[in-house]
mmCIF file of C-alpha atoms in Angstrom:
data_model
loop_
_atom_site.group_PDB
_atom_site.id
_atom_site.type_symbol
_atom_site.label_atom_id
_atom_site.label_comp_id
_atom_site.label_asym_id
_atom_site.label_seq_id
_atom_site.Cartn_x
_atom_site.Cartn_y
_atom_site.Cartn_z
ATOM 1 C CA MET T 1 90.870 -33.287 236.489
ATOM 2 C CA LYS T 2 91.636 -33.770 240.168
ATOM 3 C CA LYS T 3 94.244 -36.469 239.422
ATOM 4 C CA PHE T 4 95.901 -34.213 236.853
ATOM 5 C CA ASN T 5 96.115 -31.360 239.364
ATOM 6 C CA GLU T 6 97.593 -33.673 241.998
ATOM 7 C CA PHE T 7 100.151 -34.932 239.471
ATOM 8 C CA CYS T 8 101.128 -31.371 238.542
ATOM 9 C CA GLU T 9 101.476 -30.346 242.179
ATOM 10 C CA LYS T 10 103.605 -33.381 243.015
ATOM 11 C CA TYR T 11 105.890 -33.195 239.986
ATOM 12 C CA GLU T 12 105.973 -29.424 239.487
ATOM 13 C CA ALA T 13 109.769 -29.153 239.642
ATOM 14 C CA SER T 14 110.224 -32.064 237.241
ATOM 15 C CA ILE T 15 107.802 -30.519 234.762
ATOM 16 C CA TRP T 16 109.641 -27.189 234.810
ATOM 17 C CA GLN T 17 112.964 -28.978 234.343
ATOM 18 C CA LEU T 18 111.564 -30.804 231.315
ATOM 19 C CA ILE T 19 110.311 -27.508 229.887
ATOM 20 C CA ALA T 20 113.784 -26.005 230.328
ATOM 21 C CA ALA T 21 115.417 -28.997 228.634
ATOM 22 C CA ILE T 22 112.990 -28.863 225.704
ATOM 23 C CA SER T 23 113.552 -25.131 225.233
ATOM 24 C CA PHE T 24 117.354 -25.581 225.221
ATOM 25 C CA PHE T 25 117.039 -28.374 222.656
ATOM 26 C CA LEU T 26 114.753 -26.220 220.483
ATOM 27 C CA TYR T 27 117.197 -23.296 220.543
ATOM 28 C CA TYR T 28 120.035 -25.657 219.681
ATOM 29 C CA PHE T 29 118.299 -27.478 216.831
ATOM 30 C CA LEU T 30 116.726 -24.344 215.339
ATOM 31 C CA GLY T 31 120.101 -22.877 214.517
ATOM 32 C CA ALA T 32 121.721 -21.339 217.570
ATOM 33 C CA GLU T 33 124.806 -23.502 216.878
ATOM 34 C CA LYS T 34 126.090 -23.342 220.429
ATOM 35 C CA ASP T 35 127.282 -26.519 222.069
ATOM 36 C CA GLU T 36 126.508 -25.049 225.492
ATOM 37 C CA LEU T 37 122.795 -25.135 224.693
ATOM 38 C CA PHE T 38 122.882 -28.838 223.910
ATOM 39 C CA GLY T 39 124.853 -29.527 227.101
ATOM 40 C CA ALA T 40 122.387 -27.469 229.137
ATOM 41 C CA GLY T 41 119.488 -29.389 227.600
ATOM 42 C CA VAL T 42 121.086 -32.716 228.492
ATOM 43 C CA PHE T 43 121.805 -31.494 232.024
ATOM 44 C CA TRP T 44 118.219 -30.383 232.669
ATOM 45 C CA LEU T 45 116.825 -33.554 231.107
ATOM 46 C CA ILE T 46 118.945 -35.758 233.374
ATOM 47 C CA LEU T 47 118.036 -33.621 236.381
ATOM 48 C CA ALA T 48 114.322 -33.940 235.569
ATOM 49 C CA ILE T 49 114.574 -37.728 235.179
ATOM 50 C CA ILE T 50 116.415 -38.074 238.497
ATOM 51 C CA ASP T 51 113.892 -35.827 240.261
ATOM 52 C CA PHE T 52 110.945 -37.733 238.775
ATOM 53 C CA MET T 53 112.397 -41.128 239.714
ATOM 54 C CA GLN T 54 113.258 -39.934 243.227
ATOM 55 C CA LYS T 55 109.685 -38.817 243.831
ATOM 56 C CA LYS T 56 108.283 -41.974 242.235
ATOM 57 C CA LEU T 57 110.454 -44.293 244.375
ATOM 58 C CA ARG T 58 109.801 -42.288 247.539
ATOM 59 C CA LYS T 59 106.112 -43.153 247.144
ATOM 60 C CA LYS T 60 106.877 -46.873 247.443
#
């Protein structure tokens, strides 16, 4: 449990960005029919991946 807590503390911003991306994708695919939602989901997904990789590479 300690490792999980440390992971969550370290990658908190990345986790929230992934949650935002998933929620935008859900709204889009469940019938909102707005292209802006899909674009926002892609944006937050890319931002989360970049943030995760930046923190992962900074460790090395």
